[in-house]
XYZ file of C-alpha atoms in Angstrom:
687
model
C 16.793 8.042 -4.904
C 18.689 9.217 -1.807
C 22.407 8.527 -1.600
C 22.789 5.656 0.908
C 25.783 7.400 2.468
C 23.557 10.409 3.198
C 20.926 8.436 5.133
C 22.492 8.979 8.597
C 22.453 12.738 7.971
C 18.970 12.594 6.436
C 17.477 10.588 9.295
C 15.544 12.830 11.663
C 16.525 15.970 9.732
C 12.958 17.314 10.073
C 12.652 16.453 13.766
C 13.391 18.684 16.761
C 15.078 15.728 18.415
C 17.603 15.308 21.202
C 20.537 16.103 18.929
C 18.925 19.383 17.818
C 17.910 20.286 21.356
C 21.468 19.800 22.621
C 22.785 22.108 19.925
C 20.047 24.773 20.118
C 19.291 25.041 23.832
C 21.381 26.430 26.714
C 22.738 23.569 28.833
C 20.569 24.323 31.861
C 17.423 24.543 29.727
C 18.316 21.325 27.918
C 18.799 19.497 31.238
C 15.463 20.778 32.535
C 13.643 19.737 29.372
C 15.285 16.284 29.453
C 14.129 15.880 33.050
C 10.599 16.703 31.908
C 10.815 14.157 29.088
C 12.488 11.367 31.070
C 10.975 11.846 34.525
C 7.657 13.638 33.882
C 8.915 16.695 35.794
C 6.881 19.929 35.358
C 8.109 22.520 32.843
C 8.139 26.160 33.939
C 6.997 28.885 31.554
C 10.391 30.620 31.430
C 11.970 27.357 30.261
C 9.128 26.860 27.767
C 9.795 30.320 26.330
C 13.429 29.440 25.616
C 12.459 26.081 24.098
C 9.756 27.707 21.957
C 12.152 30.313 20.582
C 14.775 27.691 19.724
C 12.116 25.500 18.102
C 10.886 28.450 16.050
C 14.386 29.403 14.876
C 15.078 25.812 13.866
C 11.748 25.596 12.009
C 12.460 28.832 10.122
C 15.835 27.437 9.053
C 13.922 24.577 7.430
C 11.490 26.849 5.589
C 8.522 26.577 7.967
C 6.136 29.537 8.068
C 3.424 28.083 10.334
C 3.064 25.932 13.430
C 0.278 23.648 14.557
C -0.725 21.680 17.611
C -0.944 18.233 16.002
C -3.434 16.017 17.840
C -5.449 12.806 17.559
C -9.179 13.312 18.156
C -11.516 10.343 18.436
C -12.004 10.270 14.672
C -9.042 7.871 14.608
C -7.018 10.221 12.396
C -5.003 13.349 13.143
C -6.072 16.989 13.217
C -4.212 20.260 12.884
C -4.991 24.002 12.865
C -2.174 26.112 11.370
C -1.041 29.467 12.767
C 1.721 31.528 11.202
C 4.707 32.660 13.204
C 3.830 36.244 12.199
C 3.266 38.749 15.010
C 2.779 42.522 14.469
C 5.722 44.778 15.330
C 5.467 48.479 14.592
C 4.735 48.874 10.898
C 5.880 45.354 10.128
C 5.953 41.869 11.587
C 8.299 39.565 13.470
C 8.386 35.762 13.524
C 7.446 34.591 17.009
C 6.517 31.455 18.979
C 5.946 31.970 22.691
C 6.204 29.400 25.444
C 2.485 29.831 26.048
C 1.704 28.991 22.397
C 4.014 25.990 22.595
C 2.411 24.591 25.736
C -1.260 25.293 25.043
C -3.555 25.730 22.056
C -7.302 26.298 21.773
C -8.890 24.504 18.813
C -12.668 24.408 18.495
C -13.857 21.216 20.207
C -17.501 21.274 19.167
C -17.257 19.464 15.814
C -15.155 16.483 16.876
C -16.754 13.241 18.139
C -17.361 13.506 21.884
C -20.005 10.881 22.629
C -21.991 13.390 24.651
C -19.028 14.855 26.544
C -19.613 18.182 24.798
C -22.703 19.918 23.442
C -22.481 21.634 20.052
C -22.572 25.068 21.665
C -19.723 24.167 24.055
C -16.902 24.924 21.672
C -13.805 25.522 23.735
C -11.134 22.835 23.776
C -7.462 22.744 24.701
C -4.379 21.097 23.267
C -1.433 20.477 25.595
C 2.142 19.870 24.412
C 3.481 16.333 24.836
C 7.247 16.911 25.204
C 7.934 13.150 25.149
C 7.088 13.069 21.417
C 9.415 15.243 19.352
C 8.098 18.130 17.253
C 8.617 17.774 13.508
C 8.213 19.671 10.242
C 5.640 18.544 7.692
C 4.973 20.525 4.527
C 6.597 23.713 5.872
C 4.622 23.529 9.112
C 6.097 22.930 12.567
C 3.956 20.153 14.095
C 3.854 20.019 17.891
C 2.403 16.707 19.190
C -0.292 17.428 21.761
C -3.072 15.947 23.847
C -6.615 17.254 23.337
C -9.177 17.865 26.080
C -12.432 19.719 26.624
C -12.999 22.897 28.627
C -13.942 20.663 31.555
C -10.779 18.571 31.267
C -12.315 15.439 29.698
C -9.998 13.644 27.274
C -11.246 14.077 23.711
C -8.370 12.236 22.078
C -6.246 9.100 21.960
C -2.997 10.501 23.366
C -4.042 11.644 26.841
C -5.410 8.228 27.917
C -2.387 6.506 26.365
C 0.024 8.638 28.395
C -2.036 7.942 31.531
C -1.954 4.190 30.833
C 1.800 4.202 30.263
C 2.249 6.052 33.552
C 0.059 3.505 35.344
C 2.143 0.618 34.050
C 5.356 2.425 34.982
C 4.125 2.859 38.560
C 3.168 -0.779 39.050
C 6.143 -2.266 37.174
C 8.548 -0.228 39.323
C 6.910 -1.638 42.456
C 7.631 -5.162 41.234
C 11.200 -4.365 40.160
C 11.997 -2.794 43.530
C 10.828 -6.003 45.225
C 13.270 -7.941 43.050
C 16.058 -5.675 44.330
C 16.318 -3.311 41.361
C 16.732 0.083 43.010
C 18.559 1.774 40.145
C 16.196 1.895 37.206
C 14.447 5.244 36.852
C 11.345 3.913 35.176
C 9.628 1.443 32.903
C 8.108 2.109 29.519
C 6.308 -0.020 26.991
C 7.575 -0.187 23.441
C 5.772 -0.962 20.213
C 6.609 -1.744 16.612
C 3.547 -1.560 14.363
C 3.785 -3.610 11.151
C 1.659 -1.830 8.549
C -0.058 -3.747 5.732
C -1.625 -1.956 2.760
C -2.679 -2.269 -0.891
C -1.494 -0.193 -3.840
C -3.777 0.216 -6.853
C -3.664 2.442 -9.904
C -4.947 5.914 -8.995
C -6.921 6.365 -12.235
C -8.753 3.093 -11.628
C -9.375 4.060 -8.002
C -11.010 7.317 -9.123
C -13.447 5.390 -11.322
C -14.865 3.450 -8.373
C -17.305 5.269 -6.115
C -17.002 2.581 -3.445
C -13.238 2.990 -3.134
C -13.458 6.781 -3.057
C -16.246 6.954 -0.467
C -15.771 3.777 1.574
C -12.150 2.720 1.112
C -13.169 -0.769 0.003
C -14.819 -2.448 -2.965
C -18.492 -3.117 -2.301
C -18.790 -5.054 -5.570
C -16.376 -7.273 -7.431
C -16.449 -10.759 -8.888
C -13.334 -12.816 -8.077
C -10.469 -12.527 -10.534
C -9.577 -15.759 -12.362
C -6.362 -15.678 -10.387
C -5.981 -14.504 -6.815
C -3.389 -15.475 -4.213
C -3.702 -19.250 -4.604
C -0.304 -19.647 -6.277
C 1.480 -18.005 -3.309
C 3.738 -16.201 -5.758
C 3.261 -12.616 -4.592
C 4.412 -13.066 -0.989
C 8.029 -11.832 -0.668
C 8.203 -11.716 -4.480
C 10.245 -9.236 -6.507
C 8.906 -5.697 -6.269
C 7.348 -4.182 -9.383
C 9.066 -1.001 -10.614
C 6.253 1.393 -9.630
C 5.983 -0.199 -6.211
C 9.749 -0.081 -5.721
C 9.832 3.610 -6.648
C 6.993 4.298 -4.219
C 8.775 2.471 -1.408
C 12.035 4.318 -2.034
C 10.375 7.718 -1.751
C 8.285 6.579 1.219
C 11.408 5.477 3.088
C 13.084 8.802 2.416
C 10.091 10.782 3.689
C 9.769 8.608 6.789
C 13.472 8.729 7.583
C 13.407 12.534 7.444
C 10.796 12.393 10.194
C 12.857 10.043 12.322
C 10.576 7.062 11.667
C 12.590 3.849 11.771
C 11.174 2.232 8.626
C 13.112 -1.022 8.435
C 11.418 -3.822 6.462
C 9.399 -3.728 3.232
C 8.024 -6.566 1.113
C 5.122 -7.905 -0.900
C 2.380 -9.430 1.241
C 0.229 -12.464 0.455
C -2.509 -10.942 -1.713
C -1.842 -9.429 -5.145
C -1.135 -5.680 -4.851
C -0.630 -6.037 -1.082
C 2.519 -4.915 0.740
C 3.926 -4.386 4.219
C 6.124 -1.856 5.998
C 7.621 -2.653 9.399
C 9.460 -0.184 11.647
C 11.903 -0.778 14.483
C 10.104 -0.566 17.822
C 10.077 2.626 19.889
C 8.302 4.064 22.952
C 4.569 3.415 22.688
C 3.208 6.972 22.471
C 5.921 7.877 19.931
C 5.142 4.715 17.952
C 1.486 5.734 17.915
C 2.307 9.214 16.617
C 4.671 7.796 14.017
C 2.196 5.226 12.760
C -0.402 7.954 12.216
C 2.209 9.912 10.265
C 3.192 6.815 8.301
C -0.360 6.200 7.101
C -0.764 9.841 6.056
C 2.533 9.912 4.188
C 1.868 6.580 2.462
C -1.249 8.050 0.870
C 0.499 11.237 -0.232
C 3.537 9.477 -1.677
C 1.325 6.944 -3.468
C -0.576 9.768 -5.185
C 2.698 11.229 -6.471
C 3.373 7.874 -8.169
C -0.065 7.606 -9.762
C -1.156 5.120 -7.112
C -3.780 4.953 -4.390
C -2.860 3.454 -1.023
C -5.714 1.442 0.501
C -5.606 1.075 4.285
C -9.026 -0.523 4.703
C -8.978 -3.819 6.557
C -10.737 -5.685 3.733
C -10.638 -3.732 0.469
C -11.142 -6.853 -1.693
C -13.394 -9.830 -1.133
C -11.803 -13.251 -1.555
C -8.188 -12.270 -0.886
C -6.376 -11.461 2.319
C -7.235 -8.272 4.137
C -4.732 -5.991 5.833
C -3.767 -5.979 9.491
C -1.352 -4.097 11.674
C 0.603 -6.319 14.047
C 1.285 -4.549 17.323
C 4.600 -5.852 18.717
C 4.416 -5.011 22.434
C 7.162 -5.228 25.030
C 8.129 -3.754 28.397
C 11.559 -2.252 29.062
C 13.323 -0.234 31.702
C 14.459 3.296 30.849
C 17.957 1.833 30.667
C 16.937 -0.590 27.926
C 16.511 -3.936 29.741
C 13.651 -5.882 28.143
C 11.502 -7.299 30.949
C 9.841 -9.790 28.559
C 13.146 -11.316 27.467
C 13.434 -14.864 28.878
C 17.220 -14.831 28.854
C 19.299 -17.947 28.280
C 17.448 -19.878 30.969
C 13.821 -18.733 31.273
C 13.040 -21.444 33.844
C 15.482 -19.778 36.268
C 14.412 -16.204 35.432
C 11.816 -15.529 38.127
C 11.439 -11.857 37.284
C 10.662 -12.689 33.655
C 8.145 -15.344 34.715
C 6.397 -12.830 36.998
C 6.007 -10.319 34.152
C 4.928 -13.130 31.821
C 2.349 -14.215 34.402
C 1.063 -10.649 34.628
C 0.472 -10.562 30.879
C -1.285 -13.962 30.869
C -3.538 -12.897 33.737
C -4.292 -9.551 32.095
C -5.201 -11.031 28.717
C -7.498 -13.660 30.230
C -9.319 -11.303 32.585
C -9.724 -8.515 30.027
C -10.004 -10.366 26.722
C -13.202 -8.431 26.093
C -11.322 -5.115 26.227
C -8.664 -6.347 23.805
C -11.404 -7.395 21.376
C -13.151 -4.033 21.799
C -9.907 -2.157 21.194
C -9.654 -3.552 17.636
C -13.342 -3.381 16.771
C -14.385 -1.537 13.625
C -16.816 -2.057 10.774
C -13.878 -2.857 8.506
C -12.222 -5.300 10.880
C -15.455 -7.282 11.199
C -14.840 -8.438 7.603
C -11.354 -9.652 8.487
C -11.276 -11.201 11.967
C -11.781 -14.911 11.765
C -10.998 -15.117 8.049
C -8.102 -17.162 6.739
C -5.547 -14.370 7.050
C -6.457 -13.009 10.476
C -6.842 -14.341 14.011
C -10.295 -15.365 15.177
C -12.382 -13.015 17.306
C -11.514 -15.268 20.263
C -8.604 -13.830 22.242
C -5.974 -16.411 23.203
C -2.229 -16.477 23.890
C 0.428 -18.493 22.072
C 3.447 -19.166 24.307
C 5.317 -21.834 22.369
C 6.414 -25.225 23.579
C 9.298 -24.225 25.891
C 7.467 -21.606 27.963
C 4.348 -23.759 28.121
C 6.407 -26.710 29.344
C 8.115 -24.544 31.990
C 4.790 -23.288 33.313
C 3.304 -26.795 33.249
C 6.260 -28.042 35.338
C 5.755 -25.225 37.860
C 2.041 -26.032 38.031
C 2.727 -29.758 38.566
C 5.682 -29.107 40.913
C 7.969 -31.104 38.617
C 11.573 -30.281 37.696
C 11.995 -28.776 34.257
C 14.500 -30.631 32.118
C 15.445 -27.857 29.760
C 16.285 -28.442 26.162
C 19.281 -26.154 26.294
C 20.220 -24.117 23.272
C 18.745 -26.020 20.361
C 20.661 -25.686 17.099
C 19.095 -25.951 13.650
C 21.113 -28.000 11.178
C 19.806 -27.766 7.632
C 21.948 -30.565 6.232
C 23.987 -28.962 3.452
C 27.542 -28.343 4.603
C 27.733 -24.981 2.861
C 24.827 -23.664 4.973
C 25.481 -22.409 8.514
C 23.997 -23.857 11.684
C 22.017 -21.337 13.715
C 20.343 -21.302 17.131
C 16.659 -22.172 17.354
C 14.342 -19.595 18.926
C 12.477 -20.638 22.058
C 9.125 -20.196 20.285
C 7.817 -20.807 16.794
C 5.595 -18.160 15.171
C 1.884 -18.921 15.291
C 0.213 -16.606 12.790
C -3.240 -17.900 13.760
C -2.868 -16.602 17.319
C -4.292 -13.197 18.237
C -1.655 -12.653 20.936
C 1.581 -14.526 20.353
C 4.840 -14.509 22.307
C 7.625 -14.132 19.755
C 10.845 -14.365 21.733
C 11.005 -11.110 23.734
C 7.661 -9.461 22.995
C 4.011 -10.175 22.358
C 2.571 -9.708 18.891
C -1.041 -8.520 19.120
C -2.246 -9.470 15.638
C -5.923 -8.479 15.701
C -5.469 -4.814 14.775
C -6.875 -3.669 11.441
C -4.614 -1.777 9.077
C -6.445 1.570 9.406
C -6.612 1.497 13.201
C -4.991 4.095 15.433
C -2.761 1.904 17.618
C -3.260 4.131 20.656
C -6.534 2.353 21.518
C -5.160 -1.196 21.815
C -2.100 0.082 23.672
C -4.223 2.008 26.165
C -5.843 -1.329 26.967
C -2.587 -3.320 27.006
C -0.815 -0.880 29.324
C -3.788 -0.644 31.681
C -4.599 -4.335 32.008
C -0.949 -5.292 32.558
C -0.642 -2.460 35.103
C -3.619 -3.905 36.988
C -2.121 -7.419 36.999
C 1.219 -6.058 38.231
C -0.587 -4.033 40.922
C -2.201 -7.169 42.315
C 1.098 -9.066 42.163
C 2.980 -6.230 43.899
C 0.348 -6.075 46.674
C 0.843 -9.778 47.389
C 4.648 -9.679 47.238
C 4.906 -6.624 49.476
C 2.952 -8.488 52.178
C 4.836 -11.785 51.775
C 6.947 -13.244 54.596
C 8.893 -15.461 52.197
C 9.461 -13.537 48.954
C 10.902 -16.406 46.898
C 8.172 -18.825 47.935
C 5.478 -16.277 47.135
C 6.974 -15.597 43.692
C 6.734 -19.318 42.966
C 3.162 -19.432 44.277
C 2.082 -16.442 42.180
C 3.466 -17.961 38.975
C 1.841 -21.318 39.782
C -1.487 -19.841 40.859
C -1.694 -17.435 37.918
C -1.035 -20.163 35.377
C -3.536 -22.507 37.029
C -6.253 -19.842 37.075
C -5.622 -18.483 33.583
C -4.258 -21.453 31.649
C -7.494 -21.536 29.660
C -6.343 -18.541 27.585
C -3.139 -20.308 26.453
C -3.541 -22.085 23.129
C -0.644 -23.126 20.908
C -2.636 -24.768 18.114
C -4.457 -23.690 14.962
C -6.656 -20.718 15.788
C -8.411 -20.989 12.429
C -9.804 -24.473 13.065
C -13.428 -25.222 13.886
C -12.181 -27.453 16.682
C -10.662 -24.425 18.418
C -13.968 -22.566 18.230
C -15.604 -25.484 20.027
C -12.747 -25.872 22.499
C -12.727 -22.127 23.301
C -16.448 -22.292 24.060
C -15.846 -25.195 26.452
C -13.108 -23.136 28.150
C -15.499 -20.234 28.578
C -13.532 -17.779 26.423
C -15.609 -14.924 25.002
C -16.216 -14.851 21.248
C -17.559 -11.486 20.148
C -17.760 -11.870 16.385
C -18.893 -8.333 15.558
C -18.493 -4.804 16.865
C -22.107 -4.575 18.116
C -21.511 -7.769 20.122
C -18.273 -6.502 21.661
C -18.412 -2.754 22.230
C -21.264 -2.520 24.787
C -19.069 -4.542 27.179
C -16.788 -1.511 27.436
C -19.284 -0.286 30.044
C -19.243 -3.506 32.105
C -18.689 -2.922 35.811
C -15.267 -4.608 35.923
C -14.037 -2.473 33.023
C -15.363 0.747 34.515
C -13.566 -0.119 37.756
C -10.313 -0.948 35.970
C -10.069 2.342 34.096
C -11.319 4.553 36.899
C -9.066 2.896 39.519
C -5.998 3.655 37.384
C -7.358 7.069 36.349
C -7.156 6.275 32.644
C -10.783 7.183 31.907
C -13.619 8.565 33.957
C -16.890 6.674 33.734
C -18.207 9.486 31.557
C -15.242 9.130 29.181
C -15.864 5.381 28.856
C -19.545 5.883 28.103
C -18.667 8.533 25.515
C -16.196 6.252 23.728
C -18.734 3.439 23.654
C -21.233 5.783 22.024
C -18.645 7.010 19.502
C -17.691 3.472 18.423
C -21.314 2.425 18.003
C -22.208 5.618 16.161
C -19.239 5.333 13.827
C -20.186 1.727 13.035
C -23.767 2.697 12.202
C -22.663 5.617 10.035
C -20.091 3.476 8.203
C -22.611 0.748 7.354
C -25.169 3.321 6.217
C -22.655 5.077 3.959
C -21.657 1.745 2.420
C -25.278 0.711 1.886
C -26.207 4.025 0.276
C -23.128 3.787 -1.946
C -24.143 0.300 -3.066
C -27.628 1.492 -3.994
C -26.156 4.455 -5.853
C -23.731 2.304 -7.860
C -26.348 -0.323 -8.619
C -28.878 2.203 -9.908
C -26.570 4.634 -11.696
C -23.758 2.383 -12.930
C -24.491 -1.328 -12.972
C -28.118 -1.468 -14.124
C -27.597 1.065 -16.960
C -24.496 -0.875 -18.087
C -26.425 -4.142 -18.111
C -29.242 -2.492 -20.075
C -26.748 -1.299 -22.683
C -25.335 -4.799 -22.955
C -28.814 -6.261 -23.402
C -29.543 -3.805 -26.221
C -26.277 -4.811 -27.906
C -27.436 -8.418 -27.918
C -30.538 -7.333 -29.841
C -34.245 -8.042 -29.528
C -33.956 -11.104 -31.781
C -30.779 -12.991 -30.836
C -29.205 -15.000 -33.645
C -27.037 -17.375 -31.576
C -27.306 -19.529 -28.480
C -24.739 -17.289 -26.785
C -26.857 -14.197 -27.428
C -30.158 -15.748 -26.435
C -28.880 -17.456 -23.278
C -26.835 -14.429 -22.207
C -29.777 -12.104 -22.785
C -32.000 -14.386 -20.733
C -29.461 -14.581 -17.889
C -28.831 -10.835 -17.919
C -32.529 -10.075 -17.831
C -33.136 -12.431 -14.914
C -30.146 -11.166 -12.904
C -30.924 -7.515 -13.656
C -34.405 -7.990 -12.220
C -32.902 -9.666 -9.152
C -30.405 -6.821 -8.746
C -33.148 -4.218 -8.987
C -35.201 -6.031 -6.331
C -32.159 -6.403 -4.060
C -31.423 -2.688 -4.431
C -34.970 -1.728 -3.518
C -34.890 -4.130 -0.570
C -31.665 -2.619 0.779
C -33.036 0.872 0.320
C -36.188 -0.102 2.208
C -34.373 -1.467 5.273
C -32.243 1.666 5.371
C -35.358 3.820 5.545
C -36.777 1.837 8.477
C -33.611 1.682 10.592
C -34.129 2.447 14.306
C -33.181 5.889 15.558
C -32.084 7.067 18.976
C -30.813 3.811 20.506
C -27.284 3.369 19.127
C -26.877 -0.177 20.385
C -30.126 -1.246 18.728
C -29.163 0.620 15.546
C -25.762 -1.099 15.452
C -27.318 -4.561 15.794
C -29.876 -3.674 13.123
C -27.115 -2.602 10.745
C -25.148 -5.760 11.472
C -28.028 -8.250 11.296
C -30.377 -6.656 8.751
C -28.580 -4.074 6.616
C -25.384 -6.098 6.139
C -27.397 -9.152 5.102
C -29.195 -7.104 2.431
C -25.844 -5.716 1.308
C -24.531 -9.253 0.856
C -27.613 -10.147 -1.182
C -27.142 -7.111 -3.410
C -23.475 -7.820 -3.909
C -24.138 -11.425 -4.898
C -26.484 -10.325 -7.674
C -24.138 -7.591 -8.911
C -21.117 -9.887 -8.944
C -23.116 -12.456 -10.922
C -23.948 -9.762 -13.470
C -20.281 -8.832 -13.776
C -19.494 -12.360 -14.955
C -22.210 -12.091 -17.655
C -21.655 -8.541 -18.899
C -19.238 -7.705 -21.700
C -15.978 -6.257 -20.408
C -16.418 -3.201 -22.611
C -19.749 -2.414 -20.962
C -18.904 -2.961 -17.298
C -18.922 0.523 -15.717
C -15.845 0.406 -13.485
C -12.509 -1.426 -13.108
C -12.757 -5.059 -12.037
C -10.662 -7.072 -9.594
C -8.409 -8.139 -12.453
C -7.762 -4.473 -13.281
C -7.229 -3.372 -9.675
C -5.192 -6.276 -8.307
C -2.996 -6.760 -11.357
C -2.951 -3.241 -12.823
C 0.204 -1.837 -11.213
């Protein structure tokens, strides 16, 4: 365990951060690079050469032998191609990193998902250094965060569109701030803190289950006699192996400058959560990708497997990733902070109105941004928001907006104080909102918590959407205010009009209730329950216009991403279905046959005779269900991805549920000694 007093020195020790740059770079070069980072100024090659040399020398000091352009293709995970620093020199070699190699790389682009943007024979791709995200050292390799594009300039990754979206929001937010008289701030950035949920199971047990190894989730599993119903795991004492894992994980994350702050047991057995302090959105995205990678590696060193699937176990809570989103000036002023008197804070109410308008008008895009085969199992269940996108504002903000809408004075509550009653306990101020965990998009004091993300998701996608849709709302607001004769009156009118037109998306009640499903339908809110229902709307005319107007995506890039999401869904379902058939035929049915032979041809007890009868009947049903699933897989449509996705969702998944039901029934009948792989009891309570 790291010495607590050494943590400040340890933190960021493997990052080429501002502190390192100040010490390693000449002052003029440092100032130029900072201008590039803070103001998006271009970086000349002679400056890049100096930065590259300093970065290389620093990396060598830390034992690095290679460098890589670290990027995020549309696989949802990261990619890296390693090159050594070695360059020939006479009869020997020197260690070298040029400015050109720092700024640009050329990985093969033909084998990454492109959705038709690239043909297989069109192999050239480029990676471009993102200086706003610090380089770092991972496993003796200098990792340089980069964007990834094709030979023709099309974005083939998550980072390039995210940076474009952040720039779009900066442009429109600055327009609004200037109208409010703020002429000093240099820019606006969005910030994110991504709370990461995950499961830890014993690695040896994980290796015995083909479904976990190939699919990341259990495709079979009868419920354990005990699950989460006693509510005793949530925030409970950490088990020794879990505590040791978390200690090493924190140390590894802190070395990389990742602000890991909070750790605890989550609701389900074997489930846990890690929460960082928020940071700039594109950096938060990079760091969350690193966090997921490191969690898996550290878990393995402790004899554990880290499961990041959204629903690894049926019948207990799945895992999400809450995306805490806010908007701040470069100087650190939070534009979504209501202040002491939100009713009098017109600037805050304008930015709040922009978010409400954006979420209502582009709820379909927010739903699409979190769509995955895994998340379809989770959204709408009892631990996750419904597939209906709505906003929770809390009583105070809702009352303020209602008063503006009705042209009534707001009689504020003032600073409410909570008094618990025991004199030894302190009084403390009450927040202006409660926390509604059933809401997909909840205001939590000075930020919005977008709670629909699945635990394995790359957060760049949802934040591309959030930045873009809020930028569009701010653009429309700025256009109106710039043309206004009476600025103050128009601010009031915008807040009133926006709330009147988009109030339907505000819901402060129980998002899990059936009544809300009915009410949302009456309000006209979209409810896309599955990925095949949601994703085709990415290509809707209004969405094409949004992204092309702000130059986030070209129409071709939107079409390609739609194809990639549909194709990935189809492939995921097919892999899961084939895995189920494989396990049923090669593991479960042979195990049941062995158990039946143990019971004997002439049972001598009621237990033996009745169990043999039940096993025989269920084994036949399992065999038929396996053959039925195999048959629908062989007749799946080809060519039309949208049709194939709906077929997988409506036909294949139904057959998978049938097969699982029969297998799980057999698990309850088969002797423990004969069952071929670890059960839910073993996995959830085995650490």
